[in-house]
């Protein structure tokens, strides 16, 4: 059994106290830097995946890789661990004395980051008066790094990491401020979209350099010791919030279970997600020893990008959701997982869909946490990235294209509210859509509809959020690659609430034939339609306890059908509204069951 812990020790562990006003000034100034650079990347990146979808993260870490601040728009899967892990790899491989001022180091090493190869971290050292005070880092999802399928990370049939693209194990892209042209040529030769990718890389480099300069400015303004003291105070404040939440939890060990549909190679071979959490006043132990083994297909992640990331995401959601993220949020977290599980896979494992399984594990951890903190308990959300990607050649221009998207869906209901919708997975956060108009301008399809799915939210006293259906009309030959899960494990309800509907993908051919699938690829032709449907969130509490007025409102808004109102909620509707006598009889019968 391998035990992992995070502790705030070593450099910056103890500093003189800092007055509260100065602390707030420095904290807000530090937090503003990655947010500003996030906007700069949005304006200067070349690929829609970056400037519209915003698949990147910006942050500052201390000299040993502990997170100080990160941009508001960062995906949770990056907030958890990625920037500091990349820096720690560089410190081990190169050593701090060999990462010089002006260097830009890049890595996507699966042995360290443990996420698909598109997630590339670049960072530069920040020194003040000759002392290394940290690293400014920018992670960008590179649009394509080779591999068997355009987009690299979308292939659902890879069986090792070498089939998935270019690996960059801690290399200096810039050395003492000078570009290394041979590496830029190497990158350009290993992507199908060199103009897009190299433009994104330039935005990433500029982000690191600007962040470096702005951190130095703040340090010059307030003094090195004051900034160090503020960082420690920020960590301590986050830890205090977690400790206060732990004090309200019921100590003990709690378990939860879910499952994945299959291993990506053998359909129907279920992969168990058995987790255990143990809470005390001082510590959070997340035991992931019950996860299924490393899968044959690409639905794996390494330890840092998988197990630790999932545990950190769940802890942040449950114990300190209202404060900016930093390393102090995880001071009390300990993660246990042996090698060889699908979230602690070996460095040679296929990891193209590394993020696809993390949301289910986070859901399960939150389920266990909710047993200790009932007032914060929530039903499961739709629980998948729901990757679906189109690629081919545009029939009008002849140029190669690829568009990767993920689904938005319903989140679980809570003790106090219906589940929200539609949002992406808990590993994505609030990543926006690429506008329909832009997609239709660039790619040979039309989006005929994007609409909520009636009756997709789990029934309950509080209803689960709704899933979404997107309808694509295909205008030219292309390929659709899909990586969906949780079809056989619908988003569960809690405290008597019902499960939400699962996700699905359906193809309607021009000749009238239909086909449904959840993983793999299909060739499409002009006149075909693709229906991409996301799941709904689970419900909270018995459905018969939902207020009849809320059921009537849901029917009028199209969230629940008239049939669903009667069958699931026991609310019988007439032309004038609610048939009170029939509703009372129906609910009485349902309650007696």
PDB file of N, CA, C and O in Angstrom, residues 504-533:
ATOM      1  N   UNK A 504     -26.073   9.074 -23.785  1.00  0.00           N
ATOM      2  CA  UNK A 504     -26.121   8.180 -24.940  1.00  0.00           C
ATOM      3  C   UNK A 504     -25.733   8.949 -26.193  1.00  0.00           C
ATOM      4  O   UNK A 504     -25.805  10.180 -26.228  1.00  0.00           O
ATOM      5  N   UNK A 505     -25.312   8.217 -27.202  1.00  0.00           N
ATOM      6  CA  UNK A 505     -25.042   8.774 -28.524  1.00  0.00           C
ATOM      7  C   UNK A 505     -25.767   7.917 -29.547  1.00  0.00           C
ATOM      8  O   UNK A 505     -25.670   6.682 -29.503  1.00  0.00           O
ATOM      9  N   UNK A 506     -26.481   8.548 -30.440  1.00  0.00           N
ATOM     10  CA  UNK A 506     -27.230   7.819 -31.459  1.00  0.00           C
ATOM     11  C   UNK A 506     -26.952   8.430 -32.831  1.00  0.00           C
ATOM     12  O   UNK A 506     -26.907   9.655 -32.979  1.00  0.00           O
ATOM     13  N   UNK A 507     -26.760   7.564 -33.816  1.00  0.00           N
ATOM     14  CA  UNK A 507     -26.561   7.992 -35.203  1.00  0.00           C
ATOM     15  C   UNK A 507     -27.819   7.643 -35.995  1.00  0.00           C
ATOM     16  O   UNK A 507     -28.301   6.506 -35.944  1.00  0.00           O
ATOM     17  N   UNK A 508     -28.344   8.602 -36.702  1.00  0.00           N
ATOM     18  CA  UNK A 508     -29.444   8.384 -37.648  1.00  0.00           C
ATOM     19  C   UNK A 508     -28.886   8.585 -39.045  1.00  0.00           C
ATOM     20  O   UNK A 508     -28.517   9.694 -39.434  1.00  0.00           O
ATOM     21  N   UNK A 509     -28.778   7.482 -39.780  1.00  0.00           N
ATOM     22  CA  UNK A 509     -28.214   7.553 -41.117  1.00  0.00           C
ATOM     23  C   UNK A 509     -29.215   8.147 -42.100  1.00  0.00           C
ATOM     24  O   UNK A 509     -30.434   8.132 -41.880  1.00  0.00           O
ATOM     25  N   UNK A 510     -28.669   8.648 -43.207  1.00  0.00           N
ATOM     26  CA  UNK A 510     -29.524   9.227 -44.237  1.00  0.00           C
ATOM     27  C   UNK A 510     -30.497   8.203 -44.795  1.00  0.00           C
ATOM     28  O   UNK A 510     -31.580   8.568 -45.279  1.00  0.00           O
ATOM     29  N   UNK A 511     -30.144   6.903 -44.708  1.00  0.00           N
ATOM     30  CA  UNK A 511     -31.043   5.854 -45.212  1.00  0.00           C
ATOM     31  C   UNK A 511     -32.074   5.409 -44.179  1.00  0.00           C
ATOM     32  O   UNK A 511     -32.828   4.460 -44.421  1.00  0.00           O
ATOM     33  N   UNK A 512     -32.105   6.063 -43.020  1.00  0.00           N
ATOM     34  CA  UNK A 512     -33.109   5.760 -42.013  1.00  0.00           C
ATOM     35  C   UNK A 512     -32.682   4.798 -40.931  1.00  0.00           C
ATOM     36  O   UNK A 512     -33.410   4.608 -39.955  1.00  0.00           O
ATOM     37  N   UNK A 513     -31.518   4.158 -41.034  1.00  0.00           N
ATOM     38  CA  UNK A 513     -31.068   3.225 -40.005  1.00  0.00           C
ATOM     39  C   UNK A 513     -30.526   3.995 -38.802  1.00  0.00           C
ATOM     40  O   UNK A 513     -30.007   5.105 -38.931  1.00  0.00           O
ATOM     41  N   UNK A 514     -30.657   3.375 -37.633  1.00  0.00           N
ATOM     42  CA  UNK A 514     -30.213   3.983 -36.382  1.00  0.00           C
ATOM     43  C   UNK A 514     -29.195   3.083 -35.698  1.00  0.00           C
ATOM     44  O   UNK A 514     -29.258   1.857 -35.807  1.00  0.00           O
ATOM     45  N   UNK A 515     -28.291   3.710 -34.952  1.00  0.00           N
ATOM     46  CA  UNK A 515     -27.295   2.965 -34.199  1.00  0.00           C
ATOM     47  C   UNK A 515     -26.921   3.763 -32.961  1.00  0.00           C
ATOM     48  O   UNK A 515     -26.681   4.971 -33.040  1.00  0.00           O
ATOM     49  N   UNK A 516     -26.873   3.079 -31.823  1.00  0.00           N
ATOM     50  CA  UNK A 516     -26.455   3.706 -30.578  1.00  0.00           C
ATOM     51  C   UNK A 516     -25.124   3.107 -30.132  1.00  0.00           C
ATOM     52  O   UNK A 516     -24.883   1.907 -30.305  1.00  0.00           O
ATOM     53  N   UNK A 517     -24.262   3.937 -29.567  1.00  0.00           N
ATOM     54  CA  UNK A 517     -22.989   3.455 -29.034  1.00  0.00           C
ATOM     55  C   UNK A 517     -22.488   4.448 -28.005  1.00  0.00           C
ATOM     56  O   UNK A 517     -22.970   5.592 -27.929  1.00  0.00           O
ATOM     57  N   UNK A 518     -21.534   4.017 -27.183  1.00  0.00           N
ATOM     58  CA  UNK A 518     -21.013   4.902 -26.136  1.00  0.00           C
ATOM     59  C   UNK A 518     -19.509   5.087 -26.218  1.00  0.00           C
ATOM     60  O   UNK A 518     -18.973   6.058 -25.670  1.00  0.00           O
ATOM     61  N   UNK A 519     -18.804   4.180 -26.866  1.00  0.00           N
ATOM     62  CA  UNK A 519     -17.353   4.301 -27.053  1.00  0.00           C
ATOM     63  C   UNK A 519     -17.006   3.841 -28.455  1.00  0.00           C
ATOM     64  O   UNK A 519     -17.642   2.944 -29.010  1.00  0.00           O
ATOM     65  N   UNK A 520     -15.968   4.471 -29.030  1.00  0.00           N
ATOM     66  CA  UNK A 520     -15.519   4.060 -30.341  1.00  0.00           C
ATOM     67  C   UNK A 520     -15.686   5.160 -31.362  1.00  0.00           C
ATOM     68  O   UNK A 520     -15.863   6.333 -31.029  1.00  0.00           O
ATOM     69  N   UNK A 521     -15.615   4.793 -32.637  1.00  0.00           N
ATOM     70  CA  UNK A 521     -15.697   5.778 -33.708  1.00  0.00           C
ATOM     71  C   UNK A 521     -16.602   5.272 -34.812  1.00  0.00           C
ATOM     72  O   UNK A 521     -16.767   4.073 -35.012  1.00  0.00           O
ATOM     73  N   UNK A 522     -17.200   6.229 -35.530  1.00  0.00           N
ATOM     74  CA  UNK A 522     -18.079   5.918 -36.645  1.00  0.00           C
ATOM     75  C   UNK A 522     -17.803   6.915 -37.768  1.00  0.00           C
ATOM     76  O   UNK A 522     -17.586   8.095 -37.527  1.00  0.00           O
ATOM     77  N   UNK A 523     -17.855   6.409 -39.009  1.00  0.00           N
ATOM     78  CA  UNK A 523     -17.765   7.286 -40.174  1.00  0.00           C
ATOM     79  C   UNK A 523     -19.143   7.861 -40.468  1.00  0.00           C
ATOM     80  O   UNK A 523     -20.147   7.145 -40.435  1.00  0.00           O
ATOM     81  N   UNK A 524     -19.193   9.159 -40.741  1.00  0.00           N
ATOM     82  CA  UNK A 524     -20.451   9.827 -41.036  1.00  0.00           C
ATOM     83  C   UNK A 524     -20.389  10.455 -42.430  1.00  0.00           C
ATOM     84  O   UNK A 524     -19.309  10.820 -42.911  1.00  0.00           O
ATOM     85  N   UNK A 525     -21.550  10.584 -43.037  1.00  0.00           N
ATOM     86  CA  UNK A 525     -21.653  11.161 -44.370  1.00  0.00           C
ATOM     87  C   UNK A 525     -22.705  12.251 -44.374  1.00  0.00           C
ATOM     88  O   UNK A 525     -23.537  12.351 -43.459  1.00  0.00           O
ATOM     89  N   UNK A 526     -22.684  13.054 -45.426  1.00  0.00           N
ATOM     90  CA  UNK A 526     -23.671  14.119 -45.562  1.00  0.00           C
ATOM     91  C   UNK A 526     -25.074  13.541 -45.483  1.00  0.00           C
ATOM     92  O   UNK A 526     -25.383  12.519 -46.104  1.00  0.00           O
ATOM     93  N   UNK A 527     -25.926  14.185 -44.721  1.00  0.00           N
ATOM     94  CA  UNK A 527     -27.297  13.719 -44.532  1.00  0.00           C
ATOM     95  C   UNK A 527     -27.498  12.922 -43.263  1.00  0.00           C
ATOM     96  O   UNK A 527     -28.646  12.700 -42.844  1.00  0.00           O
ATOM     97  N   UNK A 528     -26.411  12.461 -42.637  1.00  0.00           N
ATOM     98  CA  UNK A 528     -26.534  11.764 -41.355  1.00  0.00           C
ATOM     99  C   UNK A 528     -26.781  12.771 -40.228  1.00  0.00           C
ATOM    100  O   UNK A 528     -26.452  13.954 -40.338  1.00  0.00           O
ATOM    101  N   UNK A 529     -27.354  12.255 -39.127  1.00  0.00           N
ATOM    102  CA  UNK A 529     -27.547  13.055 -37.920  1.00  0.00           C
ATOM    103  C   UNK A 529     -26.871  12.341 -36.744  1.00  0.00           C
ATOM    104  O   UNK A 529     -26.894  11.102 -36.665  1.00  0.00           O
ATOM    105  N   UNK A 530     -26.291  13.119 -35.849  1.00  0.00           N
ATOM    106  CA  UNK A 530     -25.732  12.583 -34.604  1.00  0.00           C
ATOM    107  C   UNK A 530     -26.459  13.232 -33.437  1.00  0.00           C
ATOM    108  O   UNK A 530     -26.529  14.465 -33.353  1.00  0.00           O
ATOM    109  N   UNK A 531     -27.004  12.387 -32.555  1.00  0.00           N
ATOM    110  CA  UNK A 531     -27.701  12.854 -31.363  1.00  0.00           C
ATOM    111  C   UNK A 531     -26.815  12.554 -30.156  1.00  0.00           C
ATOM    112  O   UNK A 531     -26.574  11.396 -29.828  1.00  0.00           O
ATOM    113  N   UNK A 532     -26.327  13.602 -29.524  1.00  0.00           N
ATOM    114  CA  UNK A 532     -25.466  13.455 -28.358  1.00  0.00           C
ATOM    115  C   UNK A 532     -26.269  13.879 -27.134  1.00  0.00           C
ATOM    116  O   UNK A 532     -26.708  15.033 -27.036  1.00  0.00           O
ATOM    117  N   UNK A 533     -26.476  12.919 -26.228  1.00  0.00           N
ATOM    118  CA  UNK A 533     -27.359  13.166 -25.081  1.00  0.00           C
ATOM    119  C   UNK A 533     -26.585  12.970 -23.779  1.00  0.00           C
ATOM    120  O   UNK A 533     -25.959  11.946 -23.573  1.00  0.00           O
TER     121      UNK A 533
END
